Structure formats: structure tokens, C-alpha cells
mmCIF file of C-alpha atoms in Angstrom:
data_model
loop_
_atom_site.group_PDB
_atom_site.id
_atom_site.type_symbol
_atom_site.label_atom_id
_atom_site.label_comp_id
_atom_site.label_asym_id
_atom_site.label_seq_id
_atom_site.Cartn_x
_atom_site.Cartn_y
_atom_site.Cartn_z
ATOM 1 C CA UNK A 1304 -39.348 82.381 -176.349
ATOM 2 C CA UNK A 1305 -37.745 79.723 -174.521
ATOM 3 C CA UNK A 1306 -37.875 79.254 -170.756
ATOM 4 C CA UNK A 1307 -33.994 79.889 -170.611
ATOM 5 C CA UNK A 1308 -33.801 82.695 -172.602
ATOM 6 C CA UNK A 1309 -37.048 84.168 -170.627
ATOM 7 C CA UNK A 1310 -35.587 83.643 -167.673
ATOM 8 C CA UNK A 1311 -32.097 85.340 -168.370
ATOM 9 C CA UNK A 1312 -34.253 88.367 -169.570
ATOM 10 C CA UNK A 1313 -36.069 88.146 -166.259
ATOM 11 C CA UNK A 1314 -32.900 88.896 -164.678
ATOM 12 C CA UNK A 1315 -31.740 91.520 -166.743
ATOM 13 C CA UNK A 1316 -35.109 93.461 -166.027
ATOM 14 C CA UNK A 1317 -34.753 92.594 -162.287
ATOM 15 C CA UNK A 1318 -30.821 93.776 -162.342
ATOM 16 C CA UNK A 1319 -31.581 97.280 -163.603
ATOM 17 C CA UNK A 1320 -34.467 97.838 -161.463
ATOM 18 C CA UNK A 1321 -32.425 97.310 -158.395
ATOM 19 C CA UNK A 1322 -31.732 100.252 -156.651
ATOM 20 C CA UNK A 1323 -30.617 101.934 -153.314
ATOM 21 C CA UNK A 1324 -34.014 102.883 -151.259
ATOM 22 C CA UNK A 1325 -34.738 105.999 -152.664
ATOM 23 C CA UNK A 1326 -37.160 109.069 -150.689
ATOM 24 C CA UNK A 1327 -38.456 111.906 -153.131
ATOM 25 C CA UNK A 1328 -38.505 115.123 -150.986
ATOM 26 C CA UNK A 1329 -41.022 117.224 -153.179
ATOM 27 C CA UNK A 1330 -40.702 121.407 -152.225
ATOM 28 C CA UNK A 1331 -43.670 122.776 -152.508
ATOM 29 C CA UNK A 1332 -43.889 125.521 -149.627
ATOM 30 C CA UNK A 1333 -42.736 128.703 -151.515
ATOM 31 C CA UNK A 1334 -44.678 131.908 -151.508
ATOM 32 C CA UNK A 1335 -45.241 132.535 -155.214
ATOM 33 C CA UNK A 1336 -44.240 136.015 -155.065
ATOM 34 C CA UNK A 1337 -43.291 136.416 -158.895
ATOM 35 C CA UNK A 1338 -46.932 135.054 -159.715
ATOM 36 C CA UNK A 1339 -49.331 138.118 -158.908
ATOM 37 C CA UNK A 1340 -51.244 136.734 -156.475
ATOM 38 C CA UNK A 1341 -51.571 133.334 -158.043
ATOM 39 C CA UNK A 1342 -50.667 130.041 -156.304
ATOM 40 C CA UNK A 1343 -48.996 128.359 -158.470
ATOM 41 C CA UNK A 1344 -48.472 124.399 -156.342
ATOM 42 C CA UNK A 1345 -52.457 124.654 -156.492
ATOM 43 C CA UNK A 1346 -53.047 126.443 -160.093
ATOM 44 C CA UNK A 1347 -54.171 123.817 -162.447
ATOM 45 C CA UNK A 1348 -52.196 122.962 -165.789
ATOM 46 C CA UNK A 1349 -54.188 120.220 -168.359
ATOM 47 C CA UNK A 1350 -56.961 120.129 -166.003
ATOM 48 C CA UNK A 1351 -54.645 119.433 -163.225
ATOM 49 C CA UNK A 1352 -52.776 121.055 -160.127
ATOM 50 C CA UNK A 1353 -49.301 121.928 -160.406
ATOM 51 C CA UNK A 1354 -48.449 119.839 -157.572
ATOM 52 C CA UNK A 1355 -50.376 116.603 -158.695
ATOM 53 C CA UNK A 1356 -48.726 116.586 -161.632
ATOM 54 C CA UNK A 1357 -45.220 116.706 -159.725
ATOM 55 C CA UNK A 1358 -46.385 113.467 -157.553
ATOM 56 C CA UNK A 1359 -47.768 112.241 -160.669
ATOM 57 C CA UNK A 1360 -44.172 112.285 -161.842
ATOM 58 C CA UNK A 1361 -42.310 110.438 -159.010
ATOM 59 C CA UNK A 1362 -45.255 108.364 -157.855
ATOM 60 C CA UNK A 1363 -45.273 106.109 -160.868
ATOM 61 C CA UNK A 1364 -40.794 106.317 -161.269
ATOM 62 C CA UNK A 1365 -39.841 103.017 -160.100
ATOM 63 C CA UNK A 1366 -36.893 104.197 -158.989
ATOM 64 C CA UNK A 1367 -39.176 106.076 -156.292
ATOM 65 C CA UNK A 1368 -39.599 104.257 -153.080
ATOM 66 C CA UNK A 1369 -41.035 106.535 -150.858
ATOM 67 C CA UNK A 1370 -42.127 110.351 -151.315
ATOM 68 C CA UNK A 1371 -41.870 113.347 -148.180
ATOM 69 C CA UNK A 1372 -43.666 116.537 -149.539
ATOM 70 C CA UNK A 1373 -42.989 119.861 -147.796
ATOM 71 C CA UNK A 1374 -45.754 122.183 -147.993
ATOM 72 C CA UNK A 1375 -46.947 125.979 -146.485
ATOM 73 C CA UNK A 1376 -48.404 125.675 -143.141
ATOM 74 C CA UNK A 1377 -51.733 127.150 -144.745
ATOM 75 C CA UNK A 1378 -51.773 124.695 -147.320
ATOM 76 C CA UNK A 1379 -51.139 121.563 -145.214
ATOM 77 C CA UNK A 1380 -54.562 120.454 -145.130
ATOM 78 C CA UNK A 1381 -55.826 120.812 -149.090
ATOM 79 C CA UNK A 1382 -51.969 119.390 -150.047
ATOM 80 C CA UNK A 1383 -52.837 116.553 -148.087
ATOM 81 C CA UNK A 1384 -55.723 115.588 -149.708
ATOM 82 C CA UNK A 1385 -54.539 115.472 -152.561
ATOM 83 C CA UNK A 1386 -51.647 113.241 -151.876
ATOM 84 C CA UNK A 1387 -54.283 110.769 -150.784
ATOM 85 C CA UNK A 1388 -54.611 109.962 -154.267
ATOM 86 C CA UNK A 1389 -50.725 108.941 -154.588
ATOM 87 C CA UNK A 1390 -50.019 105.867 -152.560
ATOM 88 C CA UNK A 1391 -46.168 106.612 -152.503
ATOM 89 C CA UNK A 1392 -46.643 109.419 -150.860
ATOM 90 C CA UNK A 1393 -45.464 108.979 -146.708
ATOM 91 C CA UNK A 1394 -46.369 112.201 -145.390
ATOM 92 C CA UNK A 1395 -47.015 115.891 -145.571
ATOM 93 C CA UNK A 1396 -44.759 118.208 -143.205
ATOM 94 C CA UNK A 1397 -44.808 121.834 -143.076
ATOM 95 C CA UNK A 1398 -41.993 124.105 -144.838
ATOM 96 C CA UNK A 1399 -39.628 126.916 -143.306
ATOM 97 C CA UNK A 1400 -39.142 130.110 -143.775
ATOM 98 C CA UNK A 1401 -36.337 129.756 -146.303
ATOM 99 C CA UNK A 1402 -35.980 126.866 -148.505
ATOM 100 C CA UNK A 1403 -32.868 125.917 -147.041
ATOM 101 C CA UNK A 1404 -35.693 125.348 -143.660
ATOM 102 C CA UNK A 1405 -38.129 123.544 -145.972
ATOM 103 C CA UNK A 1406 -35.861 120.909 -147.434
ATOM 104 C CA UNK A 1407 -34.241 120.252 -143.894
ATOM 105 C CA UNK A 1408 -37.966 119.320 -142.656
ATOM 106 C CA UNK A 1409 -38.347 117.412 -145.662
ATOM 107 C CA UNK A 1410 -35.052 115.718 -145.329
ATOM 108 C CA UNK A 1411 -35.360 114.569 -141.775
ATOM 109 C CA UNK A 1412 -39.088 113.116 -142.735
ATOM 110 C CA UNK A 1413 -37.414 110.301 -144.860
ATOM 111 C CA UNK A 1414 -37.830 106.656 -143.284
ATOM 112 C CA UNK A 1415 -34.276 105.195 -141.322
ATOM 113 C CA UNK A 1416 -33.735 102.674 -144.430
ATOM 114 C CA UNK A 1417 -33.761 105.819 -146.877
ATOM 115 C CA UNK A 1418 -29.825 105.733 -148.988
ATOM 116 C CA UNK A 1419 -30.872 108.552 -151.447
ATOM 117 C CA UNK A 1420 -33.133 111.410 -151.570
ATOM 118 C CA UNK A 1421 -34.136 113.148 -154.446
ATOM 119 C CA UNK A 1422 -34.923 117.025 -154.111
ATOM 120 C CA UNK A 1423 -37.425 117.804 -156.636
ATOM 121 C CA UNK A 1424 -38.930 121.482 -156.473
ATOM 122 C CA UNK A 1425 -42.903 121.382 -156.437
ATOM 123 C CA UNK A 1426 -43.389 123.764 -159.270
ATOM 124 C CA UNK A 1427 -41.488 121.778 -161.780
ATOM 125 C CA UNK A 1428 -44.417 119.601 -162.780
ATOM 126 C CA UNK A 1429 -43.744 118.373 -166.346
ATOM 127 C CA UNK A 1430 -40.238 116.542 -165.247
ATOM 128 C CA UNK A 1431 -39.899 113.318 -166.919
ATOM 129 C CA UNK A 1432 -39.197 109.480 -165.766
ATOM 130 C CA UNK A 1433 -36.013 109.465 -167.818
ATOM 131 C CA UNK A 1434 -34.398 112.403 -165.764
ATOM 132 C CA UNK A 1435 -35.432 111.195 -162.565
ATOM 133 C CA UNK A 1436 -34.292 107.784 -163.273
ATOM 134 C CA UNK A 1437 -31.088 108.308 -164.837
ATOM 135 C CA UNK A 1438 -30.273 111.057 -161.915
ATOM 136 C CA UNK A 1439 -31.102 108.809 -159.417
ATOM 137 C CA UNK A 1440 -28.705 105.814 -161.297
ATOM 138 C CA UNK A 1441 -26.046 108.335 -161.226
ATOM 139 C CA UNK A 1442 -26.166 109.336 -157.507
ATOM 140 C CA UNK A 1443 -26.675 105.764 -156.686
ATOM 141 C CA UNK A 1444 -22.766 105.618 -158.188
ATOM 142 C CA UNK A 1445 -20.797 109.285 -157.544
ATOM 143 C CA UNK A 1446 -23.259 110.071 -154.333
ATOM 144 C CA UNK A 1447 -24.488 113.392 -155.842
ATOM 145 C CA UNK A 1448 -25.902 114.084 -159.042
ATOM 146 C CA UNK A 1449 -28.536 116.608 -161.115
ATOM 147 C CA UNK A 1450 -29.647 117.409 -164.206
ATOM 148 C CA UNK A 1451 -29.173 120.041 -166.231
ATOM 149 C CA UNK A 1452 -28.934 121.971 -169.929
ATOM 150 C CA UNK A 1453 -26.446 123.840 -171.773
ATOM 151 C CA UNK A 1454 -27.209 127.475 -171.503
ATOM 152 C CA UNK A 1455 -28.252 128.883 -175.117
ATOM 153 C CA UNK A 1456 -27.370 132.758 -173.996
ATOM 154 C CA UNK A 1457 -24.466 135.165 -173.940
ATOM 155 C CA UNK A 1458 -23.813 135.294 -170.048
ATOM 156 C CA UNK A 1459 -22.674 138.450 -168.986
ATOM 157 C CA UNK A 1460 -21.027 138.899 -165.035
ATOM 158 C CA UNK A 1461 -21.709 142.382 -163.817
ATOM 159 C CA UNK A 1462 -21.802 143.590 -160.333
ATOM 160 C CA UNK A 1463 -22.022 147.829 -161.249
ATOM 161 C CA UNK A 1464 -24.130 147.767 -164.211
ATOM 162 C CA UNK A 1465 -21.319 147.440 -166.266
ATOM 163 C CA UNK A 1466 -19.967 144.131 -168.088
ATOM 164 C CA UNK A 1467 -16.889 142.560 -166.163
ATOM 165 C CA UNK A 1468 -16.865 139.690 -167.795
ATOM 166 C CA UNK A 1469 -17.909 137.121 -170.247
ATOM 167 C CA UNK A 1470 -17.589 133.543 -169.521
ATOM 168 C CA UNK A 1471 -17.036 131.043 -171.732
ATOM 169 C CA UNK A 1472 -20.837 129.444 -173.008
ATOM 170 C CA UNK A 1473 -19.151 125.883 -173.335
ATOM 171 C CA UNK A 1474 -19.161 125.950 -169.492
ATOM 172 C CA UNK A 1475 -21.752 127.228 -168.199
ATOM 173 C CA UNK A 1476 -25.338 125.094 -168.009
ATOM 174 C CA UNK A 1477 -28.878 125.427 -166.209
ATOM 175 C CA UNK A 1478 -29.125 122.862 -163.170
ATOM 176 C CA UNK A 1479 -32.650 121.572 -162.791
ATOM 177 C CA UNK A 1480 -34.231 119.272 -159.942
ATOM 178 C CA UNK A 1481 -34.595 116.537 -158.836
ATOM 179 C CA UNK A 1482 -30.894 116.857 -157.181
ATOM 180 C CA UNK A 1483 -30.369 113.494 -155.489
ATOM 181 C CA UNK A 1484 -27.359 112.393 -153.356
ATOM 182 C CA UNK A 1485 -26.120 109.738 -150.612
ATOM 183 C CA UNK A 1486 -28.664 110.197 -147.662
ATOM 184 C CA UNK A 1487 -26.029 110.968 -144.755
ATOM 185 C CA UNK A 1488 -23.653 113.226 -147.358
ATOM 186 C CA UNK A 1489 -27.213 115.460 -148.008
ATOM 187 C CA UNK A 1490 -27.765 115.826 -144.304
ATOM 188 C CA UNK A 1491 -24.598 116.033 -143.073
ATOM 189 C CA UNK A 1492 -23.786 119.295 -146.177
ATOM 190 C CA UNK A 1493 -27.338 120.868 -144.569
ATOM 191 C CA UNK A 1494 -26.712 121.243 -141.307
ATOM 192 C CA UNK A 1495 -23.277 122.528 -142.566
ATOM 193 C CA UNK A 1496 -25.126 124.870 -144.139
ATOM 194 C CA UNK A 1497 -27.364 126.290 -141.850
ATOM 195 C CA UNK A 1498 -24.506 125.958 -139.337
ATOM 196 C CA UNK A 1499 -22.532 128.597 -141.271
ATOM 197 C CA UNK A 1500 -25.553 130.491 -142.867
ATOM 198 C CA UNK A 1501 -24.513 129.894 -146.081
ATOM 199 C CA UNK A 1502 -27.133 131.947 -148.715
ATOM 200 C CA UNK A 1503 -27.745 128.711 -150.800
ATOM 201 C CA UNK A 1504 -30.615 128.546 -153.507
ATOM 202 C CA UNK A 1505 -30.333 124.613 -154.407
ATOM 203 C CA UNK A 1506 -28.519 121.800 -152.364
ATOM 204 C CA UNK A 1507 -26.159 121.257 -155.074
ATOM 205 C CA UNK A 1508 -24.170 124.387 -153.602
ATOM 206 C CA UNK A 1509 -24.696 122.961 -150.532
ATOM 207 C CA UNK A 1510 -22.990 119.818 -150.861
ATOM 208 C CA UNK A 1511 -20.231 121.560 -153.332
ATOM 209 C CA UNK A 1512 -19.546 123.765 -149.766
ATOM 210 C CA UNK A 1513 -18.394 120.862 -148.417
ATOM 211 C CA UNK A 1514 -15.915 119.600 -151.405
ATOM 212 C CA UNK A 1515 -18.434 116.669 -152.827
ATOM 213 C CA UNK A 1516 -18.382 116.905 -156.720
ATOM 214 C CA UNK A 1517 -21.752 117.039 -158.132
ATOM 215 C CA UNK A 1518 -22.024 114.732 -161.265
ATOM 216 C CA UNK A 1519 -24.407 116.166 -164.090
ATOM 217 C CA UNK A 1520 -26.681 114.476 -166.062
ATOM 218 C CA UNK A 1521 -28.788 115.459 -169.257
ATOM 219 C CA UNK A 1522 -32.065 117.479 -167.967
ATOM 220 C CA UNK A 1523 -34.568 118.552 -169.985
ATOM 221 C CA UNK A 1524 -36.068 121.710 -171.867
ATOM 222 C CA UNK A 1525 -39.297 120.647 -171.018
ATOM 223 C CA UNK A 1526 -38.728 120.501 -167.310
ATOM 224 C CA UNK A 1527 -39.397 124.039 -166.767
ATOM 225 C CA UNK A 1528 -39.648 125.681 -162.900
ATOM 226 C CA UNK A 1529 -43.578 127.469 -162.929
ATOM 227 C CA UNK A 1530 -41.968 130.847 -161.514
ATOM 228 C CA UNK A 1531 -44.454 133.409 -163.638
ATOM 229 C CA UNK A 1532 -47.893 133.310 -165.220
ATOM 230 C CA UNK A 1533 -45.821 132.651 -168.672
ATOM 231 C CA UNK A 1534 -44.842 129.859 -167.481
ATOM 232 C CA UNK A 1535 -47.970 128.727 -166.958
ATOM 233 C CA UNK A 1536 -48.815 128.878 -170.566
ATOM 234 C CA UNK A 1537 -45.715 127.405 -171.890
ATOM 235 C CA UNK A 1538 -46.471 124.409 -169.367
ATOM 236 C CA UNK A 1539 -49.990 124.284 -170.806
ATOM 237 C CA UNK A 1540 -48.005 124.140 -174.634
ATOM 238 C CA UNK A 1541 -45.684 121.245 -173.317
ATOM 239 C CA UNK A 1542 -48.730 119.330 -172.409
ATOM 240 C CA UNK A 1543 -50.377 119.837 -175.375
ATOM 241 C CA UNK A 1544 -47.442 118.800 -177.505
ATOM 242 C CA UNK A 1545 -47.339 115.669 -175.051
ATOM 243 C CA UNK A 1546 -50.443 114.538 -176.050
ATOM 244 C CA UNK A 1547 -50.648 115.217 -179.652
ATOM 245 C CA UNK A 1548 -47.441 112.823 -179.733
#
């Protein structure tokens, strides 16, 4: 190849990989109580923890700067030895009691140059580089973003037991993590949020409370949350498949 043409394609590769400074807050201080008795951040899945695969994930995403990970109090110390082995990581901090608590301590970790942060729940190890780069390309532009799927089932709204109604499929979809947005817009909906006590259970809502859009990009079926022992095995499947490709 020429030394022209090289160069131009230098700069194309440089161009793309420019992005805003970008801090991965990784939740990983839940209780597990859906597992029976299992803890699922420390269960391992391919040989590996749960969690190491998550900082697996964002450690080698160039779009990754920096990475804050949010852990149980009684976990702090075995957590942080792991993270030893992932040079992006910045620190280890302890959770709350609610998540809302957790990714406030995780948030106000993040180094002063931080522009985005990136959400990314612990127990959603198998996420790939193409969702958390094109999320993160997205916030970088509209200042909130996540990804998500089209939900396959009939969704039925009922409060008594009863249907009351049947939205529409077309509309509805399954929001995944990482949720990224505009450093000061994710702080600033936060403390609105635990300001007014708002019952959140992802910082999407959050930032919707305070009238910011939320642009959506394609997630993935494979980026499944570990919530039960099933999905343990259907983790172990996705790897499996992984490497047979």
C-alpha cells in the first residue's frame, strides 16, 4: 500500500477511535436472593467468575477508559483481587443498600475528566464489544443511550389478577446494560432521584424522570442478566456456542 493511502487509513482508524473519556461503573453488590444461596458475581461460568468475565468485557472495549466497580461490603476484599488482574480497573468501592445507593457510590468514584459513564450490571457477563461500543457512540451524540431487544411475548398489564390491557408488541422491548449517558446529566437525574425517592430499577427511568430522551440501540440475546441458577446454564450454552464458532 502506498504511504498516502496508509496514512489516510491511519486517520480513519484514529477518527473512529476518538471518543469522550469514558468510566465503566460495573454493579456488582446485589444480594442474589433469586439464586438459592448461590453467589452468583463469584460463581464461575467457562471456568471463570461471573464478575471477571464482566471486566473481561469492558477492560479490553477501547471505548473504555477507566472502570469503577461497586461491590458488597463482604466481598470487597476477594472482588479486589481479582480486579488486580484488569489494569483498567481504578478502584473497588462498596455498594448501598438499594441499587439506586450502589450506582451513586459508583458514580461519584469516576475521575474529574470522566464525560460518560457506562452502567453495566455485574451479572451480565457475556455482553459483547459491539453493544458497548455502539452504546457508548450513541450517548457520546444524544447524551443517553442503552441497548435493548424487541420483546418476543404477548404482554399482558394486570394490577387484580385480571387482564386490563394488552399493549401493542411493536412497542414494547427489553432494555439491557450498559446504560451510558453525559456524566453531569447521570448525576444530576440521581440525586433527583434519591431526592424525591423515586422506586427506580435502572437509571434509564431515572434520567427519563427528568425529561432526557433515552436513545436505544440494538442489544443482544446473548447478553443475558445471571438472576437464577438457569441462567447459569444457559450462560454456560452461550459460551460454548462462542467457542465452537
Amino acid at each position: 500500500m502506498e504511504l498516502s493511502k496508509l496514512y489516510k487509513k491511519g486517520r480513519t482508524i484514529s477518527r473512529k477511535l476518538k471518543h469522550p473519556y469514558c468510566a465503566a461503573v460495573i454493579v456488582a453488590a446485589g444480594r442474589a436472593t433469586r439464586m438459592a444461596g448461590t453467589d452468583k458475581i463469584l460463581t464461575k461460568i467457562g471456568g471463570k467468575p461471573v464478575i471477571c468475565r464482566t471486566l473481561e468485557a469492558f477492560d479490553r472495549n477501547e471505548m473504555v477508559d477507566e472502570i469503577i466497580v461497586v461491590a458488597r461490603q463482604d466481598l470487597l476484599e476477594r472482588i479486589s483481587e481479582l480486579c488486580a488482574a484488569y489494569p483498567k480497573v481504578r478502584i473497588v468501592v462498596p455498594g448501598g443498600e438499594s441499587r439506586l445507593e450502589s450506582v451513586c457510590s459508583g458514580v461519584d468514584a469516576v475521575s474529574e475528566k470522566t464525560k460518560l459513564i457506562a452502567v453495566h450490571d455485574g451479572a451480565r457477563p457475556l455482553v459483547s464489544d459491539d453493544v458497548i461500543s455502539n452504546t457508548i457512540a450513541k450517548a457520546a451524540k444524544f447524551g443517553a443511550a442503552a441497548p435493548a431487544i424487541a420483546v418476543k411475548d404477548t404482554i399482558k398489564v394486570s394490577q387484580s389478577g385480571a387482564v386490563d390491557a394488552t399493549p401493542d408488541r411493536k412497542t414494547l422491548f427489553a432494555v439491557q446494560t450498559p446504560q451510558v449517558f453525559d456524566c453531569d446529566l447521570l448525576k444530576g437525574a440521581l440525586q433527583n432521584a434519591a431526592d424525591k425517592h423515586l422506586e427506580v430499577t435502572d437509571d434509564c427511568s431515572c434520567v427519563e424522570a427528568i425529561g432526557m430522551k433515552v436513545q436505544l440501540t440494538d442489544g443482544s440475546e446473548e447478553n443475558i442478566k445471571i438472576t437464577t441458577p438457569f441462567d447459569l446454564e444457559l450462560a454456560e450454552l452461550i459460551l460454548q456456542k462462542r467457542e465452537e464458532a
